[in-house]
């Protein structure tokens, strides 16, 4: 995986956390990656921002426990108004029940605090890769619909590129899980 993947296809990011220090750290990190970032300090403000501009946010990072409305309410509103929005739940109070509820409600990922910025970078890269694959899929579907098929020689190269992206994601996930497995085996 490139050291600095192009994340601009993610679009505008909304960071929702009632802890100002966490919110500022995330904003600073995301901006250093070239992303445009907006913030909300509580669930109601986040829901209001999403309702005002339903297709505006491509990614929402939201704490689970928030004043006003919880992160699950933010998630449900975002997915209802913009199904292509990726929502990542972050929480210091992780539980199996909340993780299951988040996934069933459409969360893209679920990170437990404290998490490393490297873990967040992997999530961002996965979202960027997924968006690129979805875009390519839409283009191919349009071409098939128009019967304007690309030359067969180009298809293996595209499949190799997709396979390469998936292998990079798998290696990154193994790198993260590796230290935890060694620790668990001790």
PDB file of C-alpha atoms in Angstrom:
ATOM      1  CA  UNK A   1       0.000   0.000   0.000  1.00  0.00           C
ATOM      2  CA  UNK A   2       1.320   3.458  -0.793  1.00  0.00           C
ATOM      3  CA  UNK A   3       2.524   5.426   2.216  1.00  0.00           C
ATOM      4  CA  UNK A   4       0.072   8.251   1.435  1.00  0.00           C
ATOM      5  CA  UNK A   5      -2.966   6.877  -0.390  1.00  0.00           C
ATOM      6  CA  UNK A   6      -5.238   9.376  -2.128  1.00  0.00           C
ATOM      7  CA  UNK A   7      -8.149   9.750   0.265  1.00  0.00           C
ATOM      8  CA  UNK A   8      -9.876  12.634  -1.500  1.00  0.00           C
ATOM      9  CA  UNK A   9     -12.563  10.314  -2.871  1.00  0.00           C
ATOM     10  CA  UNK A  10     -13.829   9.872   0.698  1.00  0.00           C
ATOM     11  CA  UNK A  11     -15.268  13.382   0.574  1.00  0.00           C
ATOM     12  CA  UNK A  12     -16.200  15.552   3.533  1.00  0.00           C
ATOM     13  CA  UNK A  13     -15.734  13.982   6.975  1.00  0.00           C
ATOM     14  CA  UNK A  14     -17.875  14.686  10.033  1.00  0.00           C
ATOM     15  CA  UNK A  15     -16.189  14.024  13.377  1.00  0.00           C
ATOM     16  CA  UNK A  16     -18.629  13.673  16.279  1.00  0.00           C
ATOM     17  CA  UNK A  17     -17.264  13.450  19.813  1.00  0.00           C
ATOM     18  CA  UNK A  18     -18.158  15.242  23.020  1.00  0.00           C
ATOM     19  CA  UNK A  19     -14.507  15.103  24.160  1.00  0.00           C
ATOM     20  CA  UNK A  20     -12.893  18.204  22.649  1.00  0.00           C
ATOM     21  CA  UNK A  21      -9.373  16.720  22.854  1.00  0.00           C
ATOM     22  CA  UNK A  22     -10.357  13.583  20.934  1.00  0.00           C
ATOM     23  CA  UNK A  23     -12.303  15.637  18.414  1.00  0.00           C
ATOM     24  CA  UNK A  24      -9.340  17.968  17.817  1.00  0.00           C
ATOM     25  CA  UNK A  25      -6.855  15.095  17.511  1.00  0.00           C
ATOM     26  CA  UNK A  26      -9.029  13.396  14.891  1.00  0.00           C
ATOM     27  CA  UNK A  27      -9.586  16.639  12.993  1.00  0.00           C
ATOM     28  CA  UNK A  28      -5.874  17.419  12.937  1.00  0.00           C
ATOM     29  CA  UNK A  29      -4.996  13.902  11.756  1.00  0.00           C
ATOM     30  CA  UNK A  30      -7.670  13.828   9.049  1.00  0.00           C
ATOM     31  CA  UNK A  31      -6.700  17.268   7.756  1.00  0.00           C
ATOM     32  CA  UNK A  32      -3.059  16.160   7.590  1.00  0.00           C
ATOM     33  CA  UNK A  33      -4.324  13.474   5.167  1.00  0.00           C
ATOM     34  CA  UNK A  34      -5.842  16.155   2.935  1.00  0.00           C
ATOM     35  CA  UNK A  35      -9.435  15.594   4.029  1.00  0.00           C
ATOM     36  CA  UNK A  36     -12.039  18.295   4.600  1.00  0.00           C
ATOM     37  CA  UNK A  37     -13.442  17.976   8.121  1.00  0.00           C
ATOM     38  CA  UNK A  38     -16.453  19.330   9.986  1.00  0.00           C
ATOM     39  CA  UNK A  39     -17.222  18.660  13.645  1.00  0.00           C
ATOM     40  CA  UNK A  40     -20.091  18.230  16.052  1.00  0.00           C
ATOM     41  CA  UNK A  41     -19.870  18.048  19.834  1.00  0.00           C
ATOM     42  CA  UNK A  42     -23.079  16.065  20.378  1.00  0.00           C
ATOM     43  CA  UNK A  43     -25.467  13.735  18.627  1.00  0.00           C
ATOM     44  CA  UNK A  44     -28.188  16.283  17.969  1.00  0.00           C
ATOM     45  CA  UNK A  45     -25.758  18.671  16.255  1.00  0.00           C
ATOM     46  CA  UNK A  46     -24.461  15.797  14.109  1.00  0.00           C
ATOM     47  CA  UNK A  47     -27.966  14.710  13.107  1.00  0.00           C
ATOM     48  CA  UNK A  48     -28.845  18.305  12.287  1.00  0.00           C
ATOM     49  CA  UNK A  49     -25.735  18.654  10.071  1.00  0.00           C
ATOM     50  CA  UNK A  50     -26.570  15.431   8.224  1.00  0.00           C
ATOM     51  CA  UNK A  51     -30.224  16.455   7.766  1.00  0.00           C
ATOM     52  CA  UNK A  52     -29.228  19.885   6.396  1.00  0.00           C
ATOM     53  CA  UNK A  53     -26.939  18.305   3.775  1.00  0.00           C
ATOM     54  CA  UNK A  54     -27.927  14.654   3.303  1.00  0.00           C
ATOM     55  CA  UNK A  55     -25.383  13.747   0.619  1.00  0.00           C
ATOM     56  CA  UNK A  56     -22.557  15.948   1.823  1.00  0.00           C
ATOM     57  CA  UNK A  57     -20.630  13.665   4.185  1.00  0.00           C
ATOM     58  CA  UNK A  58     -18.827  10.646   2.757  1.00  0.00           C
ATOM     59  CA  UNK A  59     -17.533   9.573   6.167  1.00  0.00           C
ATOM     60  CA  UNK A  60     -18.767  10.087   9.698  1.00  0.00           C
ATOM     61  CA  UNK A  61     -16.630   9.196  12.708  1.00  0.00           C
ATOM     62  CA  UNK A  62     -18.924   9.219  15.708  1.00  0.00           C
ATOM     63  CA  UNK A  63     -18.509   8.391  19.349  1.00  0.00           C
ATOM     64  CA  UNK A  64     -21.091   5.918  20.601  1.00  0.00           C
ATOM     65  CA  UNK A  65     -22.033   7.683  23.826  1.00  0.00           C
ATOM     66  CA  UNK A  66     -22.967  11.288  23.168  1.00  0.00           C
ATOM     67  CA  UNK A  67     -25.206  13.870  24.782  1.00  0.00           C
ATOM     68  CA  UNK A  68     -28.443  14.642  22.951  1.00  0.00           C
ATOM     69  CA  UNK A  69     -28.507  11.542  20.761  1.00  0.00           C
ATOM     70  CA  UNK A  70     -26.148   8.580  20.747  1.00  0.00           C
ATOM     71  CA  UNK A  71     -23.855   7.471  17.952  1.00  0.00           C
ATOM     72  CA  UNK A  72     -26.328   4.810  16.830  1.00  0.00           C
ATOM     73  CA  UNK A  73     -28.934   7.525  16.198  1.00  0.00           C
ATOM     74  CA  UNK A  74     -26.329   9.453  14.177  1.00  0.00           C
ATOM     75  CA  UNK A  75     -25.539   6.258  12.252  1.00  0.00           C
ATOM     76  CA  UNK A  76     -29.182   5.471  11.480  1.00  0.00           C
ATOM     77  CA  UNK A  77     -29.932   9.015  10.327  1.00  0.00           C
ATOM     78  CA  UNK A  78     -26.828   9.150   8.138  1.00  0.00           C
ATOM     79  CA  UNK A  79     -27.540   5.782   6.486  1.00  0.00           C
ATOM     80  CA  UNK A  80     -31.219   6.620   5.973  1.00  0.00           C
ATOM     81  CA  UNK A  81     -30.433   9.928   4.253  1.00  0.00           C
ATOM     82  CA  UNK A  82     -27.271   8.805   2.425  1.00  0.00           C
ATOM     83  CA  UNK A  83     -26.830   5.015   2.135  1.00  0.00           C
ATOM     84  CA  UNK A  84     -23.383   5.454   0.550  1.00  0.00           C
ATOM     85  CA  UNK A  85     -22.042   7.298   3.610  1.00  0.00           C
ATOM     86  CA  UNK A  86     -19.491   5.302   5.598  1.00  0.00           C
ATOM     87  CA  UNK A  87     -20.008   5.553   9.356  1.00  0.00           C
ATOM     88  CA  UNK A  88     -17.361   4.443  11.830  1.00  0.00           C
ATOM     89  CA  UNK A  89     -18.381   4.077  15.465  1.00  0.00           C
ATOM     90  CA  UNK A  90     -15.699   4.870  18.036  1.00  0.00           C
ATOM     91  CA  UNK A  91     -16.204   4.083  21.691  1.00  0.00           C
ATOM     92  CA  UNK A  92     -14.521   3.714  25.023  1.00  0.00           C
ATOM     93  CA  UNK A  93     -17.418   1.545  26.197  1.00  0.00           C
ATOM     94  CA  UNK A  94     -17.300  -1.318  23.731  1.00  0.00           C
ATOM     95  CA  UNK A  95     -19.635  -4.252  24.157  1.00  0.00           C
ATOM     96  CA  UNK A  96     -20.632  -7.128  21.954  1.00  0.00           C
ATOM     97  CA  UNK A  97     -24.245  -5.893  21.961  1.00  0.00           C
ATOM     98  CA  UNK A  98     -23.325  -2.378  20.807  1.00  0.00           C
ATOM     99  CA  UNK A  99     -20.976  -3.743  18.132  1.00  0.00           C
ATOM    100  CA  UNK A 100     -23.697  -6.034  16.785  1.00  0.00           C
ATOM    101  CA  UNK A 101     -26.248  -3.222  16.844  1.00  0.00           C
ATOM    102  CA  UNK A 102     -23.832  -0.900  15.036  1.00  0.00           C
ATOM    103  CA  UNK A 103     -23.123  -3.437  12.294  1.00  0.00           C
ATOM    104  CA  UNK A 104     -26.809  -4.263  11.878  1.00  0.00           C
ATOM    105  CA  UNK A 105     -27.525  -0.546  11.551  1.00  0.00           C
ATOM    106  CA  UNK A 106     -24.956  -0.209   8.782  1.00  0.00           C
ATOM    107  CA  UNK A 107     -21.717   0.841  10.490  1.00  0.00           C
ATOM    108  CA  UNK A 108     -18.681   0.373   8.282  1.00  0.00           C
ATOM    109  CA  UNK A 109     -16.397  -0.240  11.249  1.00  0.00           C
ATOM    110  CA  UNK A 110     -16.295  -0.154  15.042  1.00  0.00           C
ATOM    111  CA  UNK A 111     -13.155   1.075  16.802  1.00  0.00           C
ATOM    112  CA  UNK A 112     -12.588   0.835  20.528  1.00  0.00           C
ATOM    113  CA  UNK A 113     -10.773   3.596  22.372  1.00  0.00           C
ATOM    114  CA  UNK A 114      -7.926   3.901  22.733  1.00  0.00           C
ATOM    115  CA  UNK A 115      -7.144   3.157  19.091  1.00  0.00           C
ATOM    116  CA  UNK A 116      -4.041   4.161  17.203  1.00  0.00           C
ATOM    117  CA  UNK A 117      -4.092   6.635  14.366  1.00  0.00           C
ATOM    118  CA  UNK A 118      -2.539   3.835  12.317  1.00  0.00           C
ATOM    119  CA  UNK A 119      -5.706   1.799  12.836  1.00  0.00           C
ATOM    120  CA  UNK A 120      -7.737   4.764  11.636  1.00  0.00           C
ATOM    121  CA  UNK A 121      -5.462   5.085   8.597  1.00  0.00           C
ATOM    122  CA  UNK A 122      -6.186   1.463   7.683  1.00  0.00           C
ATOM    123  CA  UNK A 123      -9.929   2.104   7.942  1.00  0.00           C
ATOM    124  CA  UNK A 124      -9.531   5.190   5.738  1.00  0.00           C
ATOM    125  CA  UNK A 125      -7.547   3.205   3.152  1.00  0.00           C
ATOM    126  CA  UNK A 126     -10.170   0.450   3.145  1.00  0.00           C
ATOM    127  CA  UNK A 127     -12.942   2.997   2.621  1.00  0.00           C
ATOM    128  CA  UNK A 128     -10.982   4.659  -0.182  1.00  0.00           C
ATOM    129  CA  UNK A 129     -10.348   1.296  -1.859  1.00  0.00           C
ATOM    130  CA  UNK A 130     -13.995   0.341  -1.494  1.00  0.00           C
ATOM    131  CA  UNK A 131     -15.145   3.635  -3.025  1.00  0.00           C
ATOM    132  CA  UNK A 132     -12.726   3.132  -5.937  1.00  0.00           C
ATOM    133  CA  UNK A 133     -14.065  -0.386  -6.522  1.00  0.00           C
ATOM    134  CA  UNK A 134     -17.673   0.836  -6.332  1.00  0.00           C
ATOM    135  CA  UNK A 135     -16.879   3.599  -8.845  1.00  0.00           C
ATOM    136  CA  UNK A 136     -15.226   1.121 -11.191  1.00  0.00           C
ATOM    137  CA  UNK A 137     -18.202  -1.239 -10.799  1.00  0.00           C
ATOM    138  CA  UNK A 138     -20.632   1.556 -11.752  1.00  0.00           C
ATOM    139  CA  UNK A 139     -18.513   2.410 -14.801  1.00  0.00           C
ATOM    140  CA  UNK A 140     -18.413  -1.221 -15.910  1.00  0.00           C
ATOM    141  CA  UNK A 141     -22.171  -1.567 -15.388  1.00  0.00           C
ATOM    142  CA  UNK A 142     -22.744   1.533 -17.555  1.00  0.00           C
ATOM    143  CA  UNK A 143     -20.453   0.140 -20.243  1.00  0.00           C
ATOM    144  CA  UNK A 144     -22.272  -3.183 -20.242  1.00  0.00           C
ATOM    145  CA  UNK A 145     -25.592  -1.336 -20.342  1.00  0.00           C
ATOM    146  CA  UNK A 146     -24.371   0.678 -23.319  1.00  0.00           C
ATOM    147  CA  UNK A 147     -22.842  -2.404 -24.910  1.00  0.00           C
ATOM    148  CA  UNK A 148     -19.638  -0.392 -25.088  1.00  0.00           C
ATOM    149  CA  UNK A 149     -17.505  -3.164 -23.632  1.00  0.00           C
ATOM    150  CA  UNK A 150     -13.805  -2.530 -22.981  1.00  0.00           C
ATOM    151  CA  UNK A 151     -11.322  -4.698 -24.845  1.00  0.00           C
ATOM    152  CA  UNK A 152     -10.904  -8.098 -23.191  1.00  0.00           C
ATOM    153  CA  UNK A 153      -7.188  -7.435 -22.799  1.00  0.00           C
ATOM    154  CA  UNK A 154      -7.900  -4.711 -20.214  1.00  0.00           C
ATOM    155  CA  UNK A 155      -9.979  -6.934 -17.948  1.00  0.00           C
ATOM    156  CA  UNK A 156      -7.110  -9.050 -16.527  1.00  0.00           C
ATOM    157  CA  UNK A 157      -5.213  -5.891 -15.585  1.00  0.00           C
ATOM    158  CA  UNK A 158      -8.265  -4.535 -13.741  1.00  0.00           C
ATOM    159  CA  UNK A 159      -8.757  -7.840 -11.947  1.00  0.00           C
ATOM    160  CA  UNK A 160      -5.067  -7.875 -10.973  1.00  0.00           C
ATOM    161  CA  UNK A 161      -5.413  -4.335  -9.591  1.00  0.00           C
ATOM    162  CA  UNK A 162      -8.451  -5.321  -7.534  1.00  0.00           C
ATOM    163  CA  UNK A 163      -6.657  -8.432  -6.275  1.00  0.00           C
ATOM    164  CA  UNK A 164      -3.641  -6.307  -5.346  1.00  0.00           C
ATOM    165  CA  UNK A 165      -5.808  -3.903  -3.337  1.00  0.00           C
ATOM    166  CA  UNK A 166      -7.432  -6.770  -1.463  1.00  0.00           C
ATOM    167  CA  UNK A 167      -4.036  -8.340  -0.696  1.00  0.00           C
ATOM    168  CA  UNK A 168      -2.710  -5.014   0.661  1.00  0.00           C
ATOM    169  CA  UNK A 169      -5.732  -4.687   2.934  1.00  0.00           C
ATOM    170  CA  UNK A 170      -5.289  -8.266   4.160  1.00  0.00           C
ATOM    171  CA  UNK A 171      -1.579  -7.688   4.916  1.00  0.00           C
ATOM    172  CA  UNK A 172      -2.396  -4.530   6.870  1.00  0.00           C
ATOM    173  CA  UNK A 173      -5.040  -6.334   8.880  1.00  0.00           C
ATOM    174  CA  UNK A 174      -2.598  -9.170   9.619  1.00  0.00           C
ATOM    175  CA  UNK A 175       0.052  -6.656  10.687  1.00  0.00           C
ATOM    176  CA  UNK A 176      -2.381  -5.149  13.174  1.00  0.00           C
ATOM    177  CA  UNK A 177      -3.650  -8.502  14.423  1.00  0.00           C
ATOM    178  CA  UNK A 178      -0.152 -10.033  14.574  1.00  0.00           C
ATOM    179  CA  UNK A 179       1.067  -8.228  17.734  1.00  0.00           C
ATOM    180  CA  UNK A 180      -2.258  -8.937  19.442  1.00  0.00           C
ATOM    181  CA  UNK A 181      -2.056 -12.655  18.595  1.00  0.00           C
ATOM    182  CA  UNK A 182       1.519 -12.902  19.888  1.00  0.00           C
ATOM    183  CA  UNK A 183       0.427 -11.122  23.056  1.00  0.00           C
ATOM    184  CA  UNK A 184      -2.601 -13.408  23.453  1.00  0.00           C
ATOM    185  CA  UNK A 185      -0.433 -16.523  22.982  1.00  0.00           C
ATOM    186  CA  UNK A 186       1.864 -15.495  25.853  1.00  0.00           C
TER     187      UNK A 186
END
